[in-house]
mmCIF file of C-alpha atoms in Angstrom:
data_model
loop_
_atom_site.group_PDB
_atom_site.id
_atom_site.type_symbol
_atom_site.label_atom_id
_atom_site.label_comp_id
_atom_site.label_asym_id
_atom_site.label_seq_id
_atom_site.Cartn_x
_atom_site.Cartn_y
_atom_site.Cartn_z
ATOM 1 C CA UNK A 1 27.782 117.505 -94.311
ATOM 2 C CA UNK A 2 28.584 120.135 -91.701
ATOM 3 C CA UNK A 3 28.961 117.394 -89.172
ATOM 4 C CA UNK A 4 31.547 115.688 -91.354
ATOM 5 C CA UNK A 5 33.549 118.923 -91.654
ATOM 6 C CA UNK A 6 33.509 119.348 -87.910
ATOM 7 C CA UNK A 7 34.779 115.777 -87.406
ATOM 8 C CA UNK A 8 37.499 116.238 -90.004
ATOM 9 C CA UNK A 9 38.817 119.245 -88.171
ATOM 10 C CA UNK A 10 39.469 117.261 -85.030
ATOM 11 C CA UNK A 11 43.210 116.488 -84.657
ATOM 12 C CA UNK A 12 44.740 113.122 -83.840
ATOM 13 C CA UNK A 13 44.528 112.245 -80.167
ATOM 14 C CA UNK A 14 45.995 109.069 -78.692
ATOM 15 C CA UNK A 15 43.385 109.037 -75.952
ATOM 16 C CA UNK A 16 40.683 108.529 -78.595
ATOM 17 C CA UNK A 17 42.151 105.110 -79.424
ATOM 18 C CA UNK A 18 43.066 104.146 -75.898
ATOM 19 C CA UNK A 19 46.841 104.205 -76.567
ATOM 20 C CA UNK A 20 49.038 105.371 -73.688
ATOM 21 C CA UNK A 21 51.014 108.486 -74.311
ATOM 22 C CA UNK A 22 54.761 107.944 -74.570
ATOM 23 C CA UNK A 23 56.684 109.141 -71.520
ATOM 24 C CA UNK A 24 58.793 112.239 -71.868
ATOM 25 C CA UNK A 25 62.432 111.271 -71.987
ATOM 26 C CA UNK A 26 64.530 113.211 -69.515
ATOM 27 C CA UNK A 27 68.121 113.927 -70.273
ATOM 28 C CA UNK A 28 70.524 112.510 -67.692
ATOM 29 C CA UNK A 29 71.887 115.017 -65.247
ATOM 30 C CA UNK A 30 75.390 116.013 -66.108
ATOM 31 C CA UNK A 31 78.033 116.666 -63.502
ATOM 32 C CA UNK A 32 78.765 120.392 -63.364
ATOM 33 C CA UNK A 33 82.136 121.143 -64.913
ATOM 34 C CA UNK A 34 84.932 121.647 -62.458
ATOM 35 C CA UNK A 35 86.434 125.112 -62.473
ATOM 36 C CA UNK A 36 89.583 125.438 -64.507
ATOM 37 C CA UNK A 37 92.570 126.382 -62.408
ATOM 38 C CA UNK A 38 95.397 128.632 -63.391
ATOM 39 C CA UNK A 39 98.923 127.306 -63.083
ATOM 40 C CA UNK A 40 99.491 129.242 -59.867
ATOM 41 C CA UNK A 41 96.130 128.470 -58.254
ATOM 42 C CA UNK A 42 97.245 125.411 -56.318
ATOM 43 C CA UNK A 43 94.119 125.115 -54.141
ATOM 44 C CA UNK A 44 91.754 124.992 -57.132
ATOM 45 C CA UNK A 45 94.036 122.553 -58.904
ATOM 46 C CA UNK A 46 94.036 120.294 -55.845
ATOM 47 C CA UNK A 47 90.213 120.288 -55.791
ATOM 48 C CA UNK A 48 90.198 119.061 -59.389
ATOM 49 C CA UNK A 49 92.370 116.063 -58.501
ATOM 50 C CA UNK A 50 89.957 114.518 -55.994
ATOM 51 C CA UNK A 51 88.143 111.523 -57.443
ATOM 52 C CA UNK A 52 84.445 110.882 -56.685
ATOM 53 C CA UNK A 53 84.235 109.530 -53.154
ATOM 54 C CA UNK A 54 87.807 110.523 -52.281
ATOM 55 C CA UNK A 55 87.869 112.324 -48.941
ATOM 56 C CA UNK A 56 90.342 115.076 -48.086
ATOM 57 C CA UNK A 57 91.847 114.517 -44.625
ATOM 58 C CA UNK A 58 94.409 117.325 -44.477
ATOM 59 C CA UNK A 59 95.946 120.003 -46.685
ATOM 60 C CA UNK A 60 98.462 122.751 -46.123
ATOM 61 C CA UNK A 61 101.104 124.995 -47.661
ATOM 62 C CA UNK A 62 104.673 125.722 -46.572
ATOM 63 C CA UNK A 63 105.071 128.418 -43.981
ATOM 64 C CA UNK A 64 108.768 128.794 -44.812
ATOM 65 C CA UNK A 65 110.982 127.092 -47.374
ATOM 66 C CA UNK A 66 114.349 126.173 -45.892
ATOM 67 C CA UNK A 67 117.636 125.743 -47.694
ATOM 68 C CA UNK A 68 120.019 122.775 -47.535
ATOM 69 C CA UNK A 69 121.375 121.461 -44.237
ATOM 70 C CA UNK A 70 124.593 119.866 -43.086
ATOM 71 C CA UNK A 71 126.887 118.644 -45.864
ATOM 72 C CA UNK A 72 124.519 119.953 -48.527
ATOM 73 C CA UNK A 73 124.760 123.474 -47.150
ATOM 74 C CA UNK A 74 128.548 123.235 -46.853
ATOM 75 C CA UNK A 75 128.836 122.127 -50.484
ATOM 76 C CA UNK A 76 126.544 124.966 -51.619
ATOM 77 C CA UNK A 77 128.650 127.545 -49.753
ATOM 78 C CA UNK A 78 131.869 126.122 -51.212
ATOM 79 C CA UNK A 79 130.439 126.011 -54.750
ATOM 80 C CA UNK A 80 129.134 129.575 -54.600
ATOM 81 C CA UNK A 81 132.375 130.856 -53.086
ATOM 82 C CA UNK A 82 134.478 129.200 -55.784
ATOM 83 C CA UNK A 83 132.203 130.586 -58.510
ATOM 84 C CA UNK A 84 132.509 134.108 -57.098
ATOM 85 C CA UNK A 85 136.296 133.727 -56.856
ATOM 86 C CA UNK A 86 136.427 132.613 -60.512
ATOM 87 C CA UNK A 87 134.300 135.587 -61.568
ATOM 88 C CA UNK A 88 136.548 137.988 -59.668
ATOM 89 C CA UNK A 89 139.649 136.601 -61.384
ATOM 90 C CA UNK A 90 137.906 136.795 -64.758
ATOM 91 C CA UNK A 91 136.960 140.426 -64.221
ATOM 92 C CA UNK A 92 140.581 141.226 -63.479
ATOM 93 C CA UNK A 93 141.579 139.855 -66.906
ATOM 94 C CA UNK A 94 138.922 142.094 -68.429
ATOM 95 C CA UNK A 95 140.374 145.202 -66.828
ATOM 96 C CA UNK A 96 143.868 144.108 -67.864
ATOM 97 C CA UNK A 97 142.861 144.212 -71.535
ATOM 98 C CA UNK A 98 143.017 140.497 -72.358
ATOM 99 C CA UNK A 99 140.982 140.923 -75.539
ATOM 100 C CA UNK A 100 138.340 138.371 -76.452
ATOM 101 C CA UNK A 101 139.264 136.034 -73.582
ATOM 102 C CA UNK A 102 138.804 138.863 -71.128
ATOM 103 C CA UNK A 103 135.180 139.155 -72.273
ATOM 104 C CA UNK A 104 134.399 135.421 -72.484
ATOM 105 C CA UNK A 105 135.779 134.428 -69.083
ATOM 106 C CA UNK A 106 133.451 136.698 -67.013
ATOM 107 C CA UNK A 107 130.441 135.480 -68.997
ATOM 108 C CA UNK A 108 131.475 131.874 -68.428
ATOM 109 C CA UNK A 109 131.367 132.336 -64.653
ATOM 110 C CA UNK A 110 127.876 133.838 -64.414
ATOM 111 C CA UNK A 111 125.934 130.531 -64.803
ATOM 112 C CA UNK A 112 128.022 128.952 -62.011
ATOM 113 C CA UNK A 113 127.191 131.822 -59.686
ATOM 114 C CA UNK A 114 123.490 131.377 -60.439
ATOM 115 C CA UNK A 115 123.733 127.647 -59.771
ATOM 116 C CA UNK A 116 125.487 128.301 -56.460
ATOM 117 C CA UNK A 117 122.788 130.756 -55.394
ATOM 118 C CA UNK A 118 120.112 128.230 -56.305
ATOM 119 C CA UNK A 119 121.854 125.513 -54.285
ATOM 120 C CA UNK A 120 122.182 127.702 -51.222
ATOM 121 C CA UNK A 121 118.771 129.387 -51.534
ATOM 122 C CA UNK A 122 116.447 126.974 -53.395
ATOM 123 C CA UNK A 123 113.479 129.292 -52.905
ATOM 124 C CA UNK A 124 115.062 131.903 -55.215
ATOM 125 C CA UNK A 125 113.334 131.678 -58.580
ATOM 126 C CA UNK A 126 111.253 128.743 -57.378
ATOM 127 C CA UNK A 127 107.573 128.513 -56.468
ATOM 128 C CA UNK A 128 106.305 130.696 -53.660
ATOM 129 C CA UNK A 129 104.801 129.040 -50.554
ATOM 130 C CA UNK A 130 101.286 130.015 -51.626
ATOM 131 C CA UNK A 131 101.867 128.251 -54.969
ATOM 132 C CA UNK A 132 102.431 124.916 -53.207
ATOM 133 C CA UNK A 133 99.801 122.714 -51.582
ATOM 134 C CA UNK A 134 100.323 119.381 -49.847
ATOM 135 C CA UNK A 135 97.374 117.072 -49.222
ATOM 136 C CA UNK A 136 96.488 113.780 -47.573
ATOM 137 C CA UNK A 137 93.295 112.005 -48.593
ATOM 138 C CA UNK A 138 91.877 108.641 -47.596
ATOM 139 C CA UNK A 139 93.472 107.216 -50.749
ATOM 140 C CA UNK A 140 96.556 109.253 -51.700
ATOM 141 C CA UNK A 141 99.182 111.817 -50.772
ATOM 142 C CA UNK A 142 99.593 114.712 -53.202
ATOM 143 C CA UNK A 143 101.922 117.619 -53.920
ATOM 144 C CA UNK A 144 100.599 120.426 -56.140
ATOM 145 C CA UNK A 145 102.961 123.155 -57.306
ATOM 146 C CA UNK A 146 102.815 125.523 -60.275
ATOM 147 C CA UNK A 147 100.481 123.392 -62.348
ATOM 148 C CA UNK A 148 102.293 120.132 -61.587
ATOM 149 C CA UNK A 149 100.693 117.361 -59.543
ATOM 150 C CA UNK A 150 102.521 114.420 -57.960
ATOM 151 C CA UNK A 151 100.661 111.728 -56.043
ATOM 152 C CA UNK A 152 101.293 108.379 -54.367
ATOM 153 C CA UNK A 153 98.823 105.784 -53.281
ATOM 154 C CA UNK A 154 98.706 105.540 -49.489
ATOM 155 C CA UNK A 155 99.536 101.852 -49.611
ATOM 156 C CA UNK A 156 102.834 102.679 -51.336
ATOM 157 C CA UNK A 157 104.097 104.820 -48.425
ATOM 158 C CA UNK A 158 106.532 102.677 -46.440
ATOM 159 C CA UNK A 159 108.546 105.189 -44.441
ATOM 160 C CA UNK A 160 107.755 108.456 -42.651
ATOM 161 C CA UNK A 161 110.408 110.841 -41.333
ATOM 162 C CA UNK A 162 109.970 114.192 -39.613
ATOM 163 C CA UNK A 163 112.441 117.055 -39.457
ATOM 164 C CA UNK A 164 112.032 120.014 -37.087
ATOM 165 C CA UNK A 165 113.505 123.523 -37.342
ATOM 166 C CA UNK A 166 114.202 126.058 -34.568
ATOM 167 C CA UNK A 167 111.429 128.349 -35.804
ATOM 168 C CA UNK A 168 108.807 125.648 -35.122
ATOM 169 C CA UNK A 169 108.246 124.552 -38.724
ATOM 170 C CA UNK A 170 109.006 121.068 -39.945
ATOM 171 C CA UNK A 171 109.320 118.749 -42.931
ATOM 172 C CA UNK A 172 107.521 115.456 -43.514
ATOM 173 C CA UNK A 173 109.543 113.088 -45.700
ATOM 174 C CA UNK A 174 107.769 110.071 -47.192
ATOM 175 C CA UNK A 175 109.482 107.129 -48.885
ATOM 176 C CA UNK A 176 108.047 104.292 -50.936
ATOM 177 C CA UNK A 177 110.901 101.803 -50.701
ATOM 178 C CA UNK A 178 112.149 102.459 -54.230
ATOM 179 C CA UNK A 179 115.761 103.394 -54.908
ATOM 180 C CA UNK A 180 117.060 105.639 -57.671
ATOM 181 C CA UNK A 181 120.480 104.994 -59.223
ATOM 182 C CA UNK A 182 122.534 107.846 -60.658
ATOM 183 C CA UNK A 183 126.127 108.473 -61.705
ATOM 184 C CA UNK A 184 128.390 111.293 -60.560
ATOM 185 C CA UNK A 185 132.133 111.746 -61.090
ATOM 186 C CA UNK A 186 132.423 108.254 -62.536
ATOM 187 C CA UNK A 187 130.843 106.581 -59.499
ATOM 188 C CA UNK A 188 127.467 104.920 -59.012
ATOM 189 C CA UNK A 189 125.269 106.321 -56.261
ATOM 190 C CA UNK A 190 121.922 105.279 -54.843
ATOM 191 C CA UNK A 191 119.267 107.315 -53.082
ATOM 192 C CA UNK A 192 115.761 106.665 -51.851
ATOM 193 C CA UNK A 193 112.844 108.101 -53.801
ATOM 194 C CA UNK A 194 110.997 110.462 -51.471
ATOM 195 C CA UNK A 195 108.077 112.865 -51.394
ATOM 196 C CA UNK A 196 108.570 115.844 -49.098
ATOM 197 C CA UNK A 197 106.118 118.189 -47.404
ATOM 198 C CA UNK A 198 108.449 121.113 -46.642
ATOM 199 C CA UNK A 199 108.224 123.962 -44.143
ATOM 200 C CA UNK A 200 104.915 122.986 -42.514
ATOM 201 C CA UNK A 201 103.623 125.068 -39.643
ATOM 202 C CA UNK A 202 102.328 121.897 -37.938
ATOM 203 C CA UNK A 203 104.133 118.841 -39.255
ATOM 204 C CA UNK A 204 102.578 116.655 -36.543
ATOM 205 C CA UNK A 205 99.072 117.352 -37.887
ATOM 206 C CA UNK A 206 100.111 116.202 -41.353
ATOM 207 C CA UNK A 207 101.573 112.985 -39.948
ATOM 208 C CA UNK A 208 98.456 112.362 -37.832
ATOM 209 C CA UNK A 209 96.250 112.659 -40.929
ATOM 210 C CA UNK A 210 98.508 110.267 -42.784
ATOM 211 C CA UNK A 211 98.273 107.629 -40.051
ATOM 212 C CA UNK A 212 94.518 108.067 -39.503
ATOM 213 C CA UNK A 213 93.522 106.467 -42.799
#
């Protein structure tokens, strides 16, 4: 009877019946989460854009952001000058006691002055150089700025243009063969769609990475 009690106390064991124990199921390894990037952290945001197997060939930020050139600069100077002239005339009506119109006219000119400043100095109020990152991978070209990412497939790049400045910096202008149509002053205009790497300290290095794919 004691022997029966001892046998009854023995727990179930698969080895007693010759049954193989079931293998322990291992959970699949999960890819570690990529760090979340703030809107201004362009380098971290660029790292999040790279697909598995995508290789970074070159990356850089602007050394200096330049304003418009040639006819664009002339138009910006003319626009800002006219806006300042309008504001000066409007302020004279205010001092002359023109009533309500004397108050409205100076306010009406302020937005035009701001637009003129932005045309002549595009870096004012815009992203800082450290908030912009340009990149060339073995698959794409990318521009990351203030939480916004633009990218083209390398095969879509059809034209490459370089622009040099006296201070040694340069711009790399890429085109994909597409044309944008827009209307201004009742006329139809066309312009090429481009992606620009602006104010690079070594624009030749960026172009070399682009052509080394």
